[in-house]
mmCIF file of C-alpha atoms in Angstrom:
data_model
loop_
_atom_site.group_PDB
_atom_site.id
_atom_site.type_symbol
_atom_site.label_atom_id
_atom_site.label_comp_id
_atom_site.label_asym_id
_atom_site.label_seq_id
_atom_site.Cartn_x
_atom_site.Cartn_y
_atom_site.Cartn_z
ATOM 1 C CA UNK V 277 -26.570 -24.597 -23.172
ATOM 2 C CA UNK V 278 -26.563 -26.899 -20.138
ATOM 3 C CA UNK V 279 -30.394 -26.652 -19.041
ATOM 4 C CA UNK V 280 -29.446 -27.377 -15.509
ATOM 5 C CA UNK V 281 -27.849 -24.213 -14.872
ATOM 6 C CA UNK V 282 -31.116 -22.409 -16.338
ATOM 7 C CA UNK V 283 -28.524 -19.840 -17.841
ATOM 8 C CA UNK V 284 -30.344 -16.975 -19.662
ATOM 9 C CA UNK V 285 -33.584 -19.241 -20.178
ATOM 10 C CA UNK V 286 -34.323 -19.070 -16.489
ATOM 11 C CA UNK V 287 -36.137 -22.577 -17.102
ATOM 12 C CA UNK V 288 -36.124 -23.658 -13.631
ATOM 13 C CA UNK V 289 -39.115 -22.799 -11.535
ATOM 14 C CA UNK V 290 -38.873 -19.956 -8.846
ATOM 15 C CA UNK V 291 -36.984 -20.833 -5.879
ATOM 16 C CA UNK V 292 -35.213 -23.420 -7.632
ATOM 17 C CA UNK V 293 -31.881 -21.705 -8.256
ATOM 18 C CA UNK V 294 -29.465 -23.265 -5.717
ATOM 19 C CA UNK V 295 -25.595 -22.213 -5.195
ATOM 20 C CA UNK V 296 -24.806 -25.875 -6.083
ATOM 21 C CA UNK V 297 -26.599 -25.613 -9.201
ATOM 22 C CA UNK V 298 -25.183 -22.384 -10.187
ATOM 23 C CA UNK V 299 -21.822 -23.428 -9.503
ATOM 24 C CA UNK V 300 -21.950 -26.060 -12.098
ATOM 25 C CA UNK V 301 -23.340 -23.689 -14.903
ATOM 26 C CA UNK V 302 -21.037 -23.951 -17.938
ATOM 27 C CA UNK V 303 -21.036 -23.204 -21.775
ATOM 28 C CA UNK V 304 -21.172 -26.635 -23.094
ATOM 29 C CA UNK V 305 -19.502 -26.942 -26.537
ATOM 30 C CA UNK V 306 -22.068 -29.213 -27.616
ATOM 31 C CA UNK V 307 -25.024 -26.405 -27.538
ATOM 32 C CA UNK V 308 -23.021 -23.264 -27.323
ATOM 33 C CA UNK V 309 -23.189 -22.552 -31.242
ATOM 34 C CA UNK V 310 -26.798 -21.744 -30.567
ATOM 35 C CA UNK V 311 -26.170 -19.148 -27.785
ATOM 36 C CA UNK V 312 -26.440 -15.707 -30.257
ATOM 37 C CA UNK V 313 -28.728 -13.030 -30.779
ATOM 38 C CA UNK V 314 -29.109 -14.517 -34.394
ATOM 39 C CA UNK V 315 -30.504 -17.683 -33.153
ATOM 40 C CA UNK V 316 -32.645 -15.971 -30.477
ATOM 41 C CA UNK V 317 -34.227 -13.612 -33.002
ATOM 42 C CA UNK V 318 -35.238 -16.926 -35.413
ATOM 43 C CA UNK V 319 -36.270 -18.536 -32.194
ATOM 44 C CA UNK V 320 -38.736 -15.920 -31.329
ATOM 45 C CA UNK V 321 -39.893 -15.367 -34.836
ATOM 46 C CA UNK V 322 -40.717 -19.369 -34.802
ATOM 47 C CA UNK V 323 -42.617 -18.885 -31.461
ATOM 48 C CA UNK V 324 -44.587 -16.058 -33.281
ATOM 49 C CA UNK V 325 -45.361 -17.705 -36.297
ATOM 50 C CA UNK V 326 -46.640 -20.631 -34.375
ATOM 51 C CA UNK V 327 -48.896 -18.489 -32.157
ATOM 52 C CA UNK V 328 -50.436 -16.522 -34.829
ATOM 53 C CA UNK V 329 -51.948 -20.175 -35.938
ATOM 54 C CA UNK V 330 -53.538 -20.676 -32.747
ATOM 55 C CA UNK V 331 -55.001 -17.619 -32.179
ATOM 56 C CA UNK V 332 -55.624 -16.819 -35.981
ATOM 57 C CA UNK V 333 -58.754 -14.291 -36.444
ATOM 58 C CA UNK V 334 -61.841 -15.912 -37.636
ATOM 59 C CA UNK V 335 -61.523 -13.173 -40.604
ATOM 60 C CA UNK V 336 -57.832 -13.802 -41.734
ATOM 61 C CA UNK V 337 -56.992 -10.400 -40.334
ATOM 62 C CA UNK V 338 -53.473 -9.521 -39.351
ATOM 63 C CA UNK V 339 -52.394 -10.203 -36.268
ATOM 64 C CA UNK V 340 -49.847 -7.091 -34.725
ATOM 65 C CA UNK V 341 -47.126 -7.985 -32.833
ATOM 66 C CA UNK V 342 -45.079 -5.508 -30.673
ATOM 67 C CA UNK V 343 -41.784 -6.471 -29.284
ATOM 68 C CA UNK V 344 -40.718 -5.120 -25.839
ATOM 69 C CA UNK V 345 -37.285 -5.682 -24.450
ATOM 70 C CA UNK V 346 -34.815 -4.232 -21.937
ATOM 71 C CA UNK V 347 -31.053 -3.901 -21.901
ATOM 72 C CA UNK V 348 -30.022 -7.066 -24.126
ATOM 73 C CA UNK V 349 -33.434 -7.861 -24.349
ATOM 74 C CA UNK V 350 -33.913 -4.235 -25.837
ATOM 75 C CA UNK V 351 -31.061 -5.121 -28.133
ATOM 76 C CA UNK V 352 -33.026 -8.064 -29.538
ATOM 77 C CA UNK V 353 -36.297 -5.942 -29.845
ATOM 78 C CA UNK V 354 -34.304 -3.316 -31.936
ATOM 79 C CA UNK V 355 -32.687 -5.914 -34.286
ATOM 80 C CA UNK V 356 -35.936 -8.545 -34.707
ATOM 81 C CA UNK V 357 -38.069 -5.096 -36.050
ATOM 82 C CA UNK V 358 -34.935 -4.378 -38.547
ATOM 83 C CA UNK V 359 -34.406 -7.867 -39.777
ATOM 84 C CA UNK V 360 -38.095 -9.164 -39.241
ATOM 85 C CA UNK V 361 -40.484 -6.184 -40.258
ATOM 86 C CA UNK V 362 -42.952 -8.486 -41.484
ATOM 87 C CA UNK V 363 -43.135 -10.076 -38.616
ATOM 88 C CA UNK V 364 -43.083 -7.389 -35.950
ATOM 89 C CA UNK V 365 -45.217 -4.545 -36.090
ATOM 90 C CA UNK V 366 -43.031 -2.283 -33.721
ATOM 91 C CA UNK V 367 -40.702 -2.497 -30.956
ATOM 92 C CA UNK V 368 -39.892 -0.656 -27.691
ATOM 93 C CA UNK V 369 -35.831 -0.862 -27.281
ATOM 94 C CA UNK V 370 -35.238 0.360 -23.508
ATOM 95 C CA UNK V 371 -31.667 1.084 -22.532
ATOM 96 C CA UNK V 372 -30.318 -0.909 -25.579
ATOM 97 C CA UNK V 373 -26.891 -0.546 -26.243
ATOM 98 C CA UNK V 374 -26.830 -1.331 -29.703
ATOM 99 C CA UNK V 375 -23.971 1.143 -30.789
ATOM 100 C CA UNK V 376 -21.552 -0.076 -27.943
ATOM 101 C CA UNK V 377 -19.567 -1.635 -30.501
ATOM 102 C CA UNK V 378 -15.754 -1.096 -31.887
ATOM 103 C CA UNK V 379 -15.874 1.864 -34.223
ATOM 104 C CA UNK V 380 -19.333 3.250 -32.825
ATOM 105 C CA UNK V 381 -18.574 4.577 -29.130
ATOM 106 C CA UNK V 382 -15.738 5.562 -27.520
ATOM 107 C CA UNK V 383 -14.318 2.799 -25.165
ATOM 108 C CA UNK V 384 -13.923 5.311 -22.264
ATOM 109 C CA UNK V 385 -17.759 5.775 -22.200
ATOM 110 C CA UNK V 386 -18.002 3.124 -20.136
ATOM 111 C CA UNK V 387 -15.684 1.944 -17.380
ATOM 112 C CA UNK V 388 -14.630 -1.620 -16.309
ATOM 113 C CA UNK V 389 -11.592 -2.990 -14.579
ATOM 114 C CA UNK V 390 -10.075 -6.338 -14.803
ATOM 115 C CA UNK V 391 -8.397 -6.818 -11.506
ATOM 116 C CA UNK V 392 -10.056 -9.229 -9.232
ATOM 117 C CA UNK V 393 -11.355 -6.992 -6.444
ATOM 118 C CA UNK V 394 -10.769 -3.597 -8.260
ATOM 119 C CA UNK V 395 -13.814 -5.519 -10.591
ATOM 120 C CA UNK V 396 -15.600 -6.675 -7.335
ATOM 121 C CA UNK V 397 -15.811 -2.939 -6.227
ATOM 122 C CA UNK V 398 -16.327 -1.434 -9.751
ATOM 123 C CA UNK V 399 -18.994 -3.788 -10.402
ATOM 124 C CA UNK V 400 -20.941 -2.887 -7.365
ATOM 125 C CA UNK V 401 -20.789 0.632 -8.170
ATOM 126 C CA UNK V 402 -21.550 0.164 -12.134
ATOM 127 C CA UNK V 403 -24.494 -2.148 -11.097
ATOM 128 C CA UNK V 404 -25.960 0.288 -8.416
ATOM 129 C CA UNK V 405 -25.971 2.928 -11.092
ATOM 130 C CA UNK V 406 -27.722 0.584 -13.348
ATOM 131 C CA UNK V 407 -30.260 -0.104 -10.784
ATOM 132 C CA UNK V 408 -30.677 3.198 -9.398
ATOM 133 C CA UNK V 409 -34.329 3.231 -9.135
ATOM 134 C CA UNK V 410 -36.219 5.726 -7.082
ATOM 135 C CA UNK V 411 -37.777 3.305 -5.040
ATOM 136 C CA UNK V 412 -36.620 -0.068 -3.254
ATOM 137 C CA UNK V 413 -35.863 -2.817 -5.834
ATOM 138 C CA UNK V 414 -34.400 -6.251 -6.370
ATOM 139 C CA UNK V 415 -33.405 -6.228 -10.016
ATOM 140 C CA UNK V 416 -29.727 -7.072 -9.652
ATOM 141 C CA UNK V 417 -29.752 -7.000 -5.674
ATOM 142 C CA UNK V 418 -31.771 -6.010 -2.824
ATOM 143 C CA UNK V 419 -31.304 -2.360 -2.980
ATOM 144 C CA UNK V 420 -32.985 0.773 -1.280
ATOM 145 C CA UNK V 421 -34.285 3.418 -3.307
ATOM 146 C CA UNK V 422 -31.675 5.725 -4.706
ATOM 147 C CA UNK V 423 -28.965 3.289 -3.989
ATOM 148 C CA UNK V 424 -26.289 5.495 -5.529
ATOM 149 C CA UNK V 425 -26.855 8.039 -3.003
ATOM 150 C CA UNK V 426 -27.055 5.617 0.039
ATOM 151 C CA UNK V 427 -23.700 4.318 -1.322
ATOM 152 C CA UNK V 428 -22.089 7.642 -1.661
ATOM 153 C CA UNK V 429 -23.043 8.793 1.933
ATOM 154 C CA UNK V 430 -21.237 5.851 3.415
ATOM 155 C CA UNK V 431 -18.373 6.634 0.849
ATOM 156 C CA UNK V 432 -18.000 10.173 1.927
ATOM 157 C CA UNK V 433 -15.624 10.155 4.763
ATOM 158 C CA UNK V 434 -13.021 12.795 4.534
ATOM 159 C CA UNK V 435 -10.233 10.971 7.084
ATOM 160 C CA UNK V 436 -6.900 9.915 6.066
ATOM 161 C CA UNK V 437 -6.564 7.183 8.375
ATOM 162 C CA UNK V 438 -6.357 3.645 6.174
ATOM 163 C CA UNK V 439 -8.567 1.831 8.192
ATOM 164 C CA UNK V 440 -11.309 4.286 8.320
ATOM 165 C CA UNK V 441 -11.293 4.377 4.811
ATOM 166 C CA UNK V 442 -11.460 0.912 4.071
ATOM 167 C CA UNK V 443 -14.471 0.500 6.466
ATOM 168 C CA UNK V 444 -15.988 3.220 4.482
ATOM 169 C CA UNK V 445 -15.628 1.163 1.581
ATOM 170 C CA UNK V 446 -17.061 -1.519 2.996
ATOM 171 C CA UNK V 447 -19.738 0.075 4.284
ATOM 172 C CA UNK V 448 -20.354 1.447 0.879
ATOM 173 C CA UNK V 449 -20.488 -1.836 -1.235
ATOM 174 C CA UNK V 450 -22.498 -3.295 1.529
ATOM 175 C CA UNK V 451 -25.410 -1.202 0.437
ATOM 176 C CA UNK V 452 -25.164 -3.397 -3.080
ATOM 177 C CA UNK V 453 -23.953 -6.536 -1.307
ATOM 178 C CA UNK V 454 -25.505 -6.444 1.486
ATOM 179 C CA UNK V 455 -28.315 -3.940 2.089
ATOM 180 C CA UNK V 456 -30.616 -6.405 3.968
ATOM 181 C CA UNK V 457 -27.725 -7.542 6.406
ATOM 182 C CA UNK V 458 -28.444 -11.430 5.856
ATOM 183 C CA UNK V 459 -24.687 -12.240 4.520
ATOM 184 C CA UNK V 460 -22.185 -12.736 7.270
ATOM 185 C CA UNK V 461 -19.627 -12.340 4.809
ATOM 186 C CA UNK V 462 -19.135 -10.823 1.345
ATOM 187 C CA UNK V 463 -17.207 -13.049 -1.342
ATOM 188 C CA UNK V 464 -15.685 -12.104 -4.452
ATOM 189 C CA UNK V 465 -17.133 -14.897 -6.355
ATOM 190 C CA UNK V 466 -20.689 -13.353 -5.020
ATOM 191 C CA UNK V 467 -20.102 -10.150 -7.100
ATOM 192 C CA UNK V 468 -22.108 -11.043 -10.355
ATOM 193 C CA UNK V 469 -25.897 -11.769 -10.680
ATOM 194 C CA UNK V 470 -26.201 -15.418 -12.344
ATOM 195 C CA UNK V 471 -29.651 -15.717 -11.961
ATOM 196 C CA UNK V 472 -29.687 -13.468 -14.809
ATOM 197 C CA UNK V 473 -27.606 -15.264 -17.098
ATOM 198 C CA UNK V 474 -24.227 -13.573 -16.381
ATOM 199 C CA UNK V 475 -22.214 -16.832 -17.895
ATOM 200 C CA UNK V 476 -24.049 -16.721 -20.912
ATOM 201 C CA UNK V 477 -23.590 -13.008 -21.621
ATOM 202 C CA UNK V 478 -20.024 -13.758 -20.655
ATOM 203 C CA UNK V 479 -19.754 -16.244 -23.565
ATOM 204 C CA UNK V 480 -21.599 -13.700 -25.795
ATOM 205 C CA UNK V 481 -19.168 -11.140 -24.883
ATOM 206 C CA UNK V 482 -16.293 -13.645 -26.295
ATOM 207 C CA UNK V 483 -18.093 -14.166 -29.502
ATOM 208 C CA UNK V 484 -20.397 -11.356 -30.910
ATOM 209 C CA UNK V 485 -21.114 -8.795 -28.149
ATOM 210 C CA UNK V 486 -17.602 -7.193 -28.371
ATOM 211 C CA UNK V 487 -18.297 -4.023 -26.379
ATOM 212 C CA UNK V 488 -14.908 -1.980 -25.701
ATOM 213 C CA UNK V 489 -14.271 -0.741 -22.364
ATOM 214 C CA UNK V 490 -11.876 1.559 -21.069
ATOM 215 C CA UNK V 491 -10.939 4.596 -18.988
ATOM 216 C CA UNK V 492 -8.860 7.327 -19.333
ATOM 217 C CA UNK V 493 -8.131 7.562 -15.330
ATOM 218 C CA UNK V 494 -9.933 10.963 -15.219
ATOM 219 C CA UNK V 495 -12.999 9.443 -13.230
ATOM 220 C CA UNK V 496 -13.699 7.527 -9.851
ATOM 221 C CA UNK V 497 -12.026 4.261 -11.939
ATOM 222 C CA UNK V 498 -8.476 3.740 -12.566
ATOM 223 C CA UNK V 499 -7.244 4.319 -15.950
ATOM 224 C CA UNK V 500 -7.692 1.136 -18.080
ATOM 225 C CA UNK V 501 -6.889 0.192 -21.954
ATOM 226 C CA UNK V 502 -9.119 -1.820 -24.508
ATOM 227 C CA UNK V 503 -6.800 -4.685 -25.500
ATOM 228 C CA UNK V 504 -8.842 -6.963 -27.617
ATOM 229 C CA UNK V 505 -5.799 -9.497 -27.615
ATOM 230 C CA UNK V 506 -5.697 -9.964 -24.089
ATOM 231 C CA UNK V 507 -9.407 -10.281 -24.241
ATOM 232 C CA UNK V 508 -9.043 -12.643 -26.963
ATOM 233 C CA UNK V 509 -6.839 -14.626 -25.050
ATOM 234 C CA UNK V 510 -8.733 -14.652 -21.606
ATOM 235 C CA UNK V 511 -11.837 -15.960 -23.884
ATOM 236 C CA UNK V 512 -9.878 -18.474 -25.462
ATOM 237 C CA UNK V 513 -9.005 -19.587 -22.173
ATOM 238 C CA UNK V 514 -12.082 -19.551 -20.685
ATOM 239 C CA UNK V 515 -14.376 -20.901 -23.217
ATOM 240 C CA UNK V 516 -12.176 -22.047 -26.148
ATOM 241 C CA UNK V 517 -13.353 -19.523 -28.165
ATOM 242 C CA UNK V 518 -12.246 -15.902 -29.983
ATOM 243 C CA UNK V 519 -13.881 -12.980 -30.516
ATOM 244 C CA UNK V 520 -15.117 -11.558 -33.828
ATOM 245 C CA UNK V 521 -14.702 -7.952 -33.450
ATOM 246 C CA UNK V 522 -17.160 -6.669 -35.849
ATOM 247 C CA UNK V 523 -19.689 -9.028 -36.219
ATOM 248 C CA UNK V 524 -22.803 -7.274 -34.568
ATOM 249 C CA UNK V 525 -22.074 -4.375 -36.158
ATOM 250 C CA UNK V 526 -22.018 -5.486 -39.756
ATOM 251 C CA UNK V 527 -24.758 -7.938 -38.870
ATOM 252 C CA UNK V 528 -27.522 -5.350 -37.328
ATOM 253 C CA UNK V 529 -26.273 -2.260 -39.870
ATOM 254 C CA UNK V 530 -24.049 -0.416 -37.441
ATOM 255 C CA UNK V 531 -25.230 3.234 -37.269
ATOM 256 C CA UNK V 532 -27.044 2.902 -40.971
ATOM 257 C CA UNK V 533 -30.664 3.159 -39.420
ATOM 258 C CA UNK V 534 -31.960 5.529 -41.825
ATOM 259 C CA UNK V 535 -34.656 2.954 -43.094
ATOM 260 C CA UNK V 536 -35.373 1.463 -40.110
ATOM 261 C CA UNK V 537 -39.161 2.268 -38.768
ATOM 262 C CA UNK V 538 -41.477 1.627 -36.033
ATOM 263 C CA UNK V 539 -38.625 1.298 -33.304
ATOM 264 C CA UNK V 540 -38.992 3.493 -29.996
ATOM 265 C CA UNK V 541 -35.192 3.768 -28.330
ATOM 266 C CA UNK V 542 -35.368 4.734 -24.494
ATOM 267 C CA UNK V 543 -32.693 5.510 -22.327
ATOM 268 C CA UNK V 544 -32.188 6.604 -18.709
ATOM 269 C CA UNK V 545 -29.922 9.614 -17.879
ATOM 270 C CA UNK V 546 -28.768 7.689 -15.016
ATOM 271 C CA UNK V 547 -27.743 4.422 -16.830
ATOM 272 C CA UNK V 548 -24.122 3.969 -17.587
ATOM 273 C CA UNK V 549 -25.206 1.872 -20.751
ATOM 274 C CA UNK V 550 -26.938 4.811 -22.277
ATOM 275 C CA UNK V 551 -23.372 5.533 -23.508
ATOM 276 C CA UNK V 552 -23.702 3.061 -26.394
ATOM 277 C CA UNK V 553 -27.853 3.680 -26.834
ATOM 278 C CA UNK V 554 -29.175 5.467 -29.608
ATOM 279 C CA UNK V 555 -29.840 8.933 -28.029
ATOM 280 C CA UNK V 556 -31.010 10.931 -31.243
ATOM 281 C CA UNK V 557 -33.192 10.484 -33.975
ATOM 282 C CA UNK V 558 -32.015 8.009 -36.647
ATOM 283 C CA UNK V 559 -35.276 8.204 -39.336
ATOM 284 C CA UNK V 560 -38.379 10.081 -39.558
ATOM 285 C CA UNK V 561 -40.259 6.964 -38.281
ATOM 286 C CA UNK V 562 -37.904 5.812 -35.508
ATOM 287 C CA UNK V 563 -38.249 7.621 -32.390
ATOM 288 C CA UNK V 564 -36.085 8.395 -29.216
ATOM 289 C CA UNK V 565 -37.242 9.429 -25.921
ATOM 290 C CA UNK V 566 -34.453 10.454 -24.170
ATOM 291 C CA UNK V 567 -32.010 10.260 -22.007
ATOM 292 C CA UNK V 568 -35.119 10.468 -19.569
ATOM 293 C CA UNK V 569 -34.186 12.507 -16.487
ATOM 294 C CA UNK V 570 -33.805 10.432 -13.055
ATOM 295 C CA UNK V 571 -34.314 6.956 -14.857
ATOM 296 C CA UNK V 572 -31.869 4.252 -14.441
ATOM 297 C CA UNK V 573 -31.871 0.901 -16.429
ATOM 298 C CA UNK V 574 -34.697 0.655 -18.656
ATOM 299 C CA UNK V 575 -36.975 2.044 -15.547
ATOM 300 C CA UNK V 576 -39.593 2.479 -18.039
ATOM 301 C CA UNK V 577 -40.282 -1.207 -18.278
ATOM 302 C CA UNK V 578 -40.569 -1.725 -14.830
ATOM 303 C CA UNK V 579 -44.070 -1.667 -12.898
ATOM 304 C CA UNK V 580 -45.673 1.693 -12.307
ATOM 305 C CA UNK V 581 -44.502 3.005 -8.941
ATOM 306 C CA UNK V 582 -45.753 6.645 -7.240
ATOM 307 C CA UNK V 583 -41.909 7.343 -6.889
ATOM 308 C CA UNK V 584 -41.406 7.295 -10.959
ATOM 309 C CA UNK V 585 -40.090 10.672 -12.215
ATOM 310 C CA UNK V 586 -41.988 12.444 -14.728
ATOM 311 C CA UNK V 587 -40.004 11.825 -17.543
ATOM 312 C CA UNK V 588 -40.654 7.832 -17.238
ATOM 313 C CA UNK V 589 -44.368 8.836 -16.708
ATOM 314 C CA UNK V 590 -44.528 10.706 -19.969
ATOM 315 C CA UNK V 591 -42.411 8.203 -22.043
ATOM 316 C CA UNK V 592 -45.161 5.285 -21.132
ATOM 317 C CA UNK V 593 -48.153 7.893 -22.116
ATOM 318 C CA UNK V 594 -46.191 8.212 -25.408
ATOM 319 C CA UNK V 595 -45.456 4.571 -25.788
ATOM 320 C CA UNK V 596 -49.182 3.672 -25.650
ATOM 321 C CA UNK V 597 -50.299 6.367 -28.387
ATOM 322 C CA UNK V 598 -47.569 5.186 -30.934
ATOM 323 C CA UNK V 599 -48.376 1.727 -30.092
ATOM 324 C CA UNK V 600 -52.402 2.311 -30.678
ATOM 325 C CA UNK V 601 -51.156 4.033 -33.798
ATOM 326 C CA UNK V 602 -49.045 1.182 -34.985
ATOM 327 C CA UNK V 603 -51.848 -1.552 -34.442
ATOM 328 C CA UNK V 604 -54.306 0.799 -36.219
ATOM 329 C CA UNK V 605 -52.222 0.945 -39.208
ATOM 330 C CA UNK V 606 -52.239 -2.594 -40.099
ATOM 331 C CA UNK V 607 -55.944 -3.583 -38.699
#
């Protein structure tokens, strides 16, 4: 990857993100072969092995390592325990949609449109749902507490006047795109939070993270089909690569997780990504917390807040107890 983009790795110091720099972001074919989940896991293993030599105990006692991750990071946290159980003692995989792949989860479980303007609007709705925390936060954008509720209040006009409807939609999406009022004009190209590595994720979606998305038209989103040929052609036009549909499913064992252990899968009831998450027990030694009532995208990994729902507070207490048990078992 082009380090100047600070894509995924976010190597630039805080405050160094600049529109001019982000505009140059690209997936460089010279390095894009390294942009894969398998490479990320291998890099983590090398780093952990090095750290263990630096912090080796005098009595050569084992050093427990617990992986934490949310969203794509949650997927990596689960997969690294599956692939490298001798390196990772246990994992907390929060909001990790490891089942959001072909043949594992119905494509209509998560909504997505492709038209630019429609994608701009649906992106605001979906991202607000992901970041629907009970308190103000800036995970994807500067948002108020319970942004979905605030947005819906703006969208609740009963008028049939087209102008009033458009004004209502504008006020609604402004909750996501311009809650602080600092932007004078909303731009379609500002729809995605590039500081979070959106370009890198788009590339991986065109190679290994092939997650079917469609809609039957019975929701607030328009009907849309999952057309892998169109997706493949779009990927080739953008990145000169084509998706391998079953790659992640075959690499990480699909839903055959009966022999996994020491993984906690957590999901929030308000999180749209829970559609592809592990919501029920898959083995005697793998735990599932939820979905947690009142919780959005990996809320349980965020700093403690007085407004956290009881389900999240209980989950965190459970994590501490379970992880202490994992650590004691290898010491």
